[in-house]
Amino acid sequence: MNNEMLIRITRYYRALTKLRTIGLEKVFAHNLADAAGVSAAIVRKDFSQLGIYGQKRGGYDIVELANSLGKILGKGAPESVIVIGCGRIGMALMHYTGFENDGIKIVAGFDNNPQLVDKSIGVPVYTPSKIGEVCKDLDVHVAIITVPESAAQDTYQHLLDCNIKGILNFSPVTLKAMPTKDGSMPVVHNINIGLELEQIFYEIKFPKEQPTA
């Protein structure tokens, strides 16, 4: 499965989760196509490659389809995630309730600011020195970095030393995959909001020419 297809499957799964919450039982390819931003033909092609088939007029059973896609995506018990850096972005992520619908649970935050450290709140906040201990106790393998540029590299190295396997980086620094303490290579995704906005502004100012019929 290539990355583009994986993204589509994830979008189908998220759409199915929302449809289940409002009590719907059936879904059609064009419904999922809207959610993924593709054509109904691509949806049917994706499902065909995965060995998933619906009824010509009855569509797909939402529960069965969600379970099938969930197995493909490795869904099971909620996946635990930690947040490093409890500023505005970090706190926003920690208090966002929508992750639960995707089987994701933020279980802890970490920050150097003593005023932010609080173990009694819904998502407890610890000092960074506790990352290894908390991750071991809660079986956490994925972290989100939302620290300032000056702290990004040290934070990254600390996570590698704690054998964190997946990192979503919101800091302004591009982090390259490096071996963790046990020698494995982590999955690192860098999201630079400033660069993304610059790209949007550029595309607004210099739109691509639309192909002629």
PDB file of C-alpha atoms in Angstrom:
ATOM      1  CA  MET A   1       0.000   0.000   0.000  1.00  0.00           C
ATOM      2  CA  ASN A   2       1.530   3.325  -1.040  1.00  0.00           C
ATOM      3  CA  ASN A   3       1.411   6.439   1.137  1.00  0.00           C
ATOM      4  CA  GLU A   4      -1.367   8.129  -0.860  1.00  0.00           C
ATOM      5  CA  MET A   5      -3.610   5.105  -0.506  1.00  0.00           C
ATOM      6  CA  LEU A   6      -2.829   4.875   3.207  1.00  0.00           C
ATOM      7  CA  ILE A   7      -3.926   8.490   3.643  1.00  0.00           C
ATOM      8  CA  ARG A   8      -7.176   7.773   1.807  1.00  0.00           C
ATOM      9  CA  ILE A   9      -7.864   4.661   3.883  1.00  0.00           C
ATOM     10  CA  THR A  10      -7.296   6.698   7.040  1.00  0.00           C
ATOM     11  CA  ARG A  11      -9.780   9.313   5.806  1.00  0.00           C
ATOM     12  CA  TYR A  12     -12.346   6.638   4.982  1.00  0.00           C
ATOM     13  CA  TYR A  13     -11.942   5.201   8.466  1.00  0.00           C
ATOM     14  CA  ARG A  14     -12.367   8.584  10.125  1.00  0.00           C
ATOM     15  CA  ALA A  15     -15.496   9.289   8.076  1.00  0.00           C
ATOM     16  CA  LEU A  16     -16.948   5.908   9.036  1.00  0.00           C
ATOM     17  CA  THR A  17     -16.287   6.617  12.702  1.00  0.00           C
ATOM     18  CA  LYS A  18     -18.298   9.844  12.452  1.00  0.00           C
ATOM     19  CA  LEU A  19     -21.134   8.124  10.585  1.00  0.00           C
ATOM     20  CA  ARG A  20     -21.325   5.449  13.288  1.00  0.00           C
ATOM     21  CA  THR A  21     -21.717   8.077  15.995  1.00  0.00           C
ATOM     22  CA  ILE A  22     -24.888   9.439  14.349  1.00  0.00           C
ATOM     23  CA  GLY A  23     -26.407   5.991  14.014  1.00  0.00           C
ATOM     24  CA  LEU A  24     -26.091   5.336  10.274  1.00  0.00           C
ATOM     25  CA  GLU A  25     -25.780   1.716   9.154  1.00  0.00           C
ATOM     26  CA  LYS A  26     -24.967   1.950   5.436  1.00  0.00           C
ATOM     27  CA  VAL A  27     -22.566   4.046   3.391  1.00  0.00           C
ATOM     28  CA  PHE A  28     -21.911   4.392  -0.335  1.00  0.00           C
ATOM     29  CA  ALA A  29     -18.697   4.988  -2.245  1.00  0.00           C
ATOM     30  CA  HIS A  30     -19.667   8.554  -3.113  1.00  0.00           C
ATOM     31  CA  ASN A  31     -20.139   9.387   0.590  1.00  0.00           C
ATOM     32  CA  LEU A  32     -16.585   8.288   1.374  1.00  0.00           C
ATOM     33  CA  ALA A  33     -15.306   9.948  -1.794  1.00  0.00           C
ATOM     34  CA  ASP A  34     -16.503  13.309  -0.492  1.00  0.00           C
ATOM     35  CA  ALA A  35     -14.731  12.738   2.817  1.00  0.00           C
ATOM     36  CA  ALA A  36     -11.435  11.814   1.130  1.00  0.00           C
ATOM     37  CA  GLY A  37     -11.584  14.346  -1.691  1.00  0.00           C
ATOM     38  CA  VAL A  38     -11.452  11.708  -4.434  1.00  0.00           C
ATOM     39  CA  SER A  39     -13.880  10.107  -6.880  1.00  0.00           C
ATOM     40  CA  ALA A  40     -16.209   7.231  -6.031  1.00  0.00           C
ATOM     41  CA  ALA A  41     -14.313   5.152  -8.610  1.00  0.00           C
ATOM     42  CA  ILE A  42     -11.097   5.526  -6.601  1.00  0.00           C
ATOM     43  CA  VAL A  43     -12.903   4.482  -3.424  1.00  0.00           C
ATOM     44  CA  ARG A  44     -14.196   1.337  -5.109  1.00  0.00           C
ATOM     45  CA  LYS A  45     -10.758   0.644  -6.591  1.00  0.00           C
ATOM     46  CA  ASP A  46      -9.094   0.990  -3.169  1.00  0.00           C
ATOM     47  CA  PHE A  47     -11.582  -1.393  -1.589  1.00  0.00           C
ATOM     48  CA  SER A  48     -11.215  -3.852  -4.463  1.00  0.00           C
ATOM     49  CA  GLN A  49      -7.438  -3.954  -3.944  1.00  0.00           C
ATOM     50  CA  LEU A  50      -8.072  -4.642  -0.261  1.00  0.00           C
ATOM     51  CA  GLY A  51     -10.581  -7.397  -1.020  1.00  0.00           C
ATOM     52  CA  ILE A  52     -13.535  -5.410   0.327  1.00  0.00           C
ATOM     53  CA  TYR A  53     -16.793  -5.517  -1.626  1.00  0.00           C
ATOM     54  CA  GLY A  54     -20.160  -3.929  -0.992  1.00  0.00           C
ATOM     55  CA  GLN A  55     -23.582  -4.567  -2.503  1.00  0.00           C
ATOM     56  CA  LYS A  56     -24.405  -2.885  -5.792  1.00  0.00           C
ATOM     57  CA  ARG A  57     -27.457  -1.085  -4.444  1.00  0.00           C
ATOM     58  CA  GLY A  58     -27.026  -1.595  -0.724  1.00  0.00           C
ATOM     59  CA  GLY A  59     -23.631   0.034  -0.326  1.00  0.00           C
ATOM     60  CA  TYR A  60     -21.327  -0.994   2.502  1.00  0.00           C
ATOM     61  CA  ASP A  61     -22.239  -1.976   6.039  1.00  0.00           C
ATOM     62  CA  ILE A  62     -20.599   0.745   8.145  1.00  0.00           C
ATOM     63  CA  VAL A  63     -19.661  -1.454  11.102  1.00  0.00           C
ATOM     64  CA  GLU A  64     -18.197  -4.216   8.930  1.00  0.00           C
ATOM     65  CA  LEU A  65     -16.319  -1.750   6.732  1.00  0.00           C
ATOM     66  CA  ALA A  66     -14.947   0.164   9.722  1.00  0.00           C
ATOM     67  CA  ASN A  67     -13.777  -3.082  11.326  1.00  0.00           C
ATOM     68  CA  SER A  68     -12.072  -4.173   8.090  1.00  0.00           C
ATOM     69  CA  LEU A  69     -10.287  -0.852   7.634  1.00  0.00           C
ATOM     70  CA  GLY A  70      -9.432  -0.753  11.332  1.00  0.00           C
ATOM     71  CA  LYS A  71      -7.624  -4.089  11.040  1.00  0.00           C
ATOM     72  CA  ILE A  72      -5.707  -2.835   8.004  1.00  0.00           C
ATOM     73  CA  LEU A  73      -4.667   0.292   9.921  1.00  0.00           C
ATOM     74  CA  GLY A  74      -3.723  -1.722  12.991  1.00  0.00           C
ATOM     75  CA  LYS A  75      -6.485  -0.243  15.115  1.00  0.00           C
ATOM     76  CA  GLY A  76      -7.255  -1.902  18.410  1.00  0.00           C
ATOM     77  CA  ALA A  77      -6.865  -0.454  21.862  1.00  0.00           C
ATOM     78  CA  PRO A  78      -6.384   3.338  21.899  1.00  0.00           C
ATOM     79  CA  GLU A  79      -2.860   4.398  20.954  1.00  0.00           C
ATOM     80  CA  SER A  80      -1.107   6.469  23.619  1.00  0.00           C
ATOM     81  CA  VAL A  81       0.782   9.674  22.765  1.00  0.00           C
ATOM     82  CA  ILE A  82       2.729  12.229  24.797  1.00  0.00           C
ATOM     83  CA  VAL A  83       3.250  15.949  24.130  1.00  0.00           C
ATOM     84  CA  ILE A  84       6.586  17.649  24.763  1.00  0.00           C
ATOM     85  CA  GLY A  85       6.115  21.380  25.249  1.00  0.00           C
ATOM     86  CA  CYS A  86       2.932  22.541  26.948  1.00  0.00           C
ATOM     87  CA  GLY A  87       2.623  26.024  25.492  1.00  0.00           C
ATOM     88  CA  ARG A  88      -0.403  27.111  23.484  1.00  0.00           C
ATOM     89  CA  ILE A  89      -0.068  24.520  20.723  1.00  0.00           C
ATOM     90  CA  GLY A  90       0.786  21.747  23.162  1.00  0.00           C
ATOM     91  CA  MET A  91      -2.110  22.555  25.464  1.00  0.00           C
ATOM     92  CA  ALA A  92      -4.509  22.816  22.531  1.00  0.00           C
ATOM     93  CA  LEU A  93      -3.515  19.324  21.414  1.00  0.00           C
ATOM     94  CA  MET A  94      -3.761  17.942  24.939  1.00  0.00           C
ATOM     95  CA  HIS A  95      -7.294  19.266  25.394  1.00  0.00           C
ATOM     96  CA  TYR A  96      -8.579  18.354  21.946  1.00  0.00           C
ATOM     97  CA  THR A  97     -11.215  15.642  22.396  1.00  0.00           C
ATOM     98  CA  GLY A  98     -11.478  14.664  18.734  1.00  0.00           C
ATOM     99  CA  PHE A  99      -8.472  12.346  18.911  1.00  0.00           C
ATOM    100  CA  GLU A 100     -10.498   9.802  20.868  1.00  0.00           C
ATOM    101  CA  ASN A 101     -12.695   9.098  17.842  1.00  0.00           C
ATOM    102  CA  ASP A 102      -9.540   8.117  15.952  1.00  0.00           C
ATOM    103  CA  GLY A 103      -8.354   5.756  18.674  1.00  0.00           C
ATOM    104  CA  ILE A 104      -5.677   8.165  19.905  1.00  0.00           C
ATOM    105  CA  LYS A 105      -5.230   9.221  23.513  1.00  0.00           C
ATOM    106  CA  ILE A 106      -2.808  11.870  24.761  1.00  0.00           C
ATOM    107  CA  VAL A 107      -1.791  10.535  28.139  1.00  0.00           C
ATOM    108  CA  ALA A 108       0.796  13.056  29.366  1.00  0.00           C
ATOM    109  CA  GLY A 109       2.515  16.350  28.692  1.00  0.00           C
ATOM    110  CA  PHE A 110       6.042  17.475  29.588  1.00  0.00           C
ATOM    111  CA  ASP A 111       7.425  20.962  30.108  1.00  0.00           C
ATOM    112  CA  ASN A 112      10.424  22.679  31.691  1.00  0.00           C
ATOM    113  CA  ASN A 113       8.258  25.398  33.224  1.00  0.00           C
ATOM    114  CA  PRO A 114       7.569  24.422  36.881  1.00  0.00           C
ATOM    115  CA  GLN A 115       4.345  26.447  36.816  1.00  0.00           C
ATOM    116  CA  LEU A 116       2.915  24.129  34.176  1.00  0.00           C
ATOM    117  CA  VAL A 117       3.821  20.890  35.940  1.00  0.00           C
ATOM    118  CA  ASP A 118       0.648  19.434  37.430  1.00  0.00           C
ATOM    119  CA  LYS A 119      -0.021  15.733  37.890  1.00  0.00           C
ATOM    120  CA  SER A 120      -3.582  16.197  39.156  1.00  0.00           C
ATOM    121  CA  ILE A 121      -5.220  17.530  35.966  1.00  0.00           C
ATOM    122  CA  GLY A 122      -6.954  15.457  33.260  1.00  0.00           C
ATOM    123  CA  VAL A 123      -3.799  15.104  31.172  1.00  0.00           C
ATOM    124  CA  PRO A 124      -0.979  15.314  33.726  1.00  0.00           C
ATOM    125  CA  VAL A 125       2.093  17.448  32.993  1.00  0.00           C
ATOM    126  CA  TYR A 126       5.535  16.302  34.156  1.00  0.00           C
ATOM    127  CA  THR A 127       9.074  17.591  33.919  1.00  0.00           C
ATOM    128  CA  PRO A 128      11.013  16.254  30.877  1.00  0.00           C
ATOM    129  CA  SER A 129      13.186  14.130  33.167  1.00  0.00           C
ATOM    130  CA  LYS A 130      10.163  11.863  33.653  1.00  0.00           C
ATOM    131  CA  ILE A 131       9.665  11.062  29.937  1.00  0.00           C
ATOM    132  CA  GLY A 132      11.397   7.693  30.048  1.00  0.00           C
ATOM    133  CA  GLU A 133       9.640   6.591  33.231  1.00  0.00           C
ATOM    134  CA  VAL A 134       6.161   7.647  32.061  1.00  0.00           C
ATOM    135  CA  CYS A 135       6.590   6.105  28.607  1.00  0.00           C
ATOM    136  CA  LYS A 136       7.677   2.812  30.132  1.00  0.00           C
ATOM    137  CA  ASP A 137       4.793   2.767  32.627  1.00  0.00           C
ATOM    138  CA  LEU A 138       2.147   3.671  30.026  1.00  0.00           C
ATOM    139  CA  ASP A 139       3.696   1.809  27.075  1.00  0.00           C
ATOM    140  CA  VAL A 140       4.035   4.961  24.945  1.00  0.00           C
ATOM    141  CA  HIS A 141       5.935   4.898  21.656  1.00  0.00           C
ATOM    142  CA  VAL A 142       4.809   8.126  19.964  1.00  0.00           C
ATOM    143  CA  ALA A 143       5.487  11.757  20.906  1.00  0.00           C
ATOM    144  CA  ILE A 144       4.493  15.191  19.622  1.00  0.00           C
ATOM    145  CA  ILE A 145       7.122  17.945  19.855  1.00  0.00           C
ATOM    146  CA  THR A 146       5.835  21.515  20.262  1.00  0.00           C
ATOM    147  CA  VAL A 147       8.889  23.126  21.861  1.00  0.00           C
ATOM    148  CA  PRO A 148      10.694  26.317  20.687  1.00  0.00           C
ATOM    149  CA  GLU A 149      13.430  26.065  18.060  1.00  0.00           C
ATOM    150  CA  SER A 150      16.205  26.326  20.667  1.00  0.00           C
ATOM    151  CA  ALA A 151      14.966  23.231  22.509  1.00  0.00           C
ATOM    152  CA  ALA A 152      13.969  21.049  19.552  1.00  0.00           C
ATOM    153  CA  GLN A 153      17.198  19.139  18.974  1.00  0.00           C
ATOM    154  CA  ASP A 154      17.797  18.338  22.655  1.00  0.00           C
ATOM    155  CA  THR A 155      14.179  17.254  23.033  1.00  0.00           C
ATOM    156  CA  TYR A 156      14.516  15.016  19.996  1.00  0.00           C
ATOM    157  CA  GLN A 157      17.669  13.397  21.339  1.00  0.00           C
ATOM    158  CA  HIS A 158      15.987  12.809  24.699  1.00  0.00           C
ATOM    159  CA  LEU A 159      13.109  11.025  22.959  1.00  0.00           C
ATOM    160  CA  LEU A 160      15.544   8.872  20.980  1.00  0.00           C
ATOM    161  CA  ASP A 161      17.282   7.946  24.230  1.00  0.00           C
ATOM    162  CA  CYS A 162      13.867   6.878  25.559  1.00  0.00           C
ATOM    163  CA  ASN A 163      13.328   4.674  22.461  1.00  0.00           C
ATOM    164  CA  ILE A 164      10.358   6.646  21.176  1.00  0.00           C
ATOM    165  CA  LYS A 165       9.486   5.142  17.780  1.00  0.00           C
ATOM    166  CA  GLY A 166       7.307   7.851  16.220  1.00  0.00           C
ATOM    167  CA  ILE A 167       7.595  11.640  16.383  1.00  0.00           C
ATOM    168  CA  LEU A 168       5.331  14.380  15.057  1.00  0.00           C
ATOM    169  CA  ASN A 169       7.395  17.558  15.082  1.00  0.00           C
ATOM    170  CA  PHE A 170       5.711  20.977  15.200  1.00  0.00           C
ATOM    171  CA  SER A 171       8.892  22.868  16.064  1.00  0.00           C
ATOM    172  CA  PRO A 172      10.485  25.151  13.409  1.00  0.00           C
ATOM    173  CA  VAL A 173      13.474  22.779  13.130  1.00  0.00           C
ATOM    174  CA  THR A 174      13.471  19.939  10.597  1.00  0.00           C
ATOM    175  CA  LEU A 175      14.410  16.759  12.434  1.00  0.00           C
ATOM    176  CA  LYS A 176      16.053  13.906  10.530  1.00  0.00           C
ATOM    177  CA  ALA A 177      15.557  10.284  11.460  1.00  0.00           C
ATOM    178  CA  MET A 178      18.359   9.026  13.683  1.00  0.00           C
ATOM    179  CA  PRO A 179      18.708   5.680  15.510  1.00  0.00           C
ATOM    180  CA  THR A 180      17.037   5.350  18.887  1.00  0.00           C
ATOM    181  CA  LYS A 181      18.901   3.967  21.877  1.00  0.00           C
ATOM    182  CA  ASP A 182      18.031   0.391  20.882  1.00  0.00           C
ATOM    183  CA  GLY A 183      19.261   0.980  17.313  1.00  0.00           C
ATOM    184  CA  SER A 184      15.896   1.115  15.538  1.00  0.00           C
ATOM    185  CA  MET A 185      14.958   3.970  13.189  1.00  0.00           C
ATOM    186  CA  PRO A 186      12.019   6.128  14.293  1.00  0.00           C
ATOM    187  CA  VAL A 187       9.290   7.521  12.052  1.00  0.00           C
ATOM    188  CA  VAL A 188       9.627  11.323  12.027  1.00  0.00           C
ATOM    189  CA  HIS A 189       7.104  13.695  10.449  1.00  0.00           C
ATOM    190  CA  ASN A 190       7.992  17.399  10.397  1.00  0.00           C
ATOM    191  CA  ILE A 191       5.150  19.921  10.221  1.00  0.00           C
ATOM    192  CA  ASN A 192       6.388  23.494   9.835  1.00  0.00           C
ATOM    193  CA  ILE A 193       3.274  25.661   9.992  1.00  0.00           C
ATOM    194  CA  GLY A 194       5.159  28.738   8.765  1.00  0.00           C
ATOM    195  CA  LEU A 195       6.404  26.936   5.651  1.00  0.00           C
ATOM    196  CA  GLU A 196       2.965  25.527   4.945  1.00  0.00           C
ATOM    197  CA  LEU A 197       1.438  29.015   5.124  1.00  0.00           C
ATOM    198  CA  GLU A 198       4.158  30.388   2.852  1.00  0.00           C
ATOM    199  CA  GLN A 199       3.298  27.694   0.321  1.00  0.00           C
ATOM    200  CA  ILE A 200      -0.379  28.643   0.487  1.00  0.00           C
ATOM    201  CA  PHE A 201       0.409  32.345  -0.025  1.00  0.00           C
ATOM    202  CA  TYR A 202       2.635  31.466  -2.978  1.00  0.00           C
ATOM    203  CA  GLU A 203      -0.061  29.343  -4.612  1.00  0.00           C
ATOM    204  CA  ILE A 204      -2.610  32.135  -4.127  1.00  0.00           C
ATOM    205  CA  LYS A 205      -0.308  34.686  -5.773  1.00  0.00           C
ATOM    206  CA  PHE A 206       0.850  32.352  -8.544  1.00  0.00           C
ATOM    207  CA  PRO A 207      -1.982  29.919  -9.219  1.00  0.00           C
ATOM    208  CA  LYS A 208      -1.299  26.986 -11.485  1.00  0.00           C
ATOM    209  CA  GLU A 209      -2.830  27.203 -14.915  1.00  0.00           C
ATOM    210  CA  GLN A 210      -5.907  25.023 -15.286  1.00  0.00           C
ATOM    211  CA  PRO A 211      -5.651  22.453 -18.079  1.00  0.00           C
ATOM    212  CA  THR A 212      -7.744  23.325 -21.122  1.00  0.00           C
ATOM    213  CA  ALA A 213     -10.377  20.909 -22.328  1.00  0.00           C
TER     214      ALA A 213
END
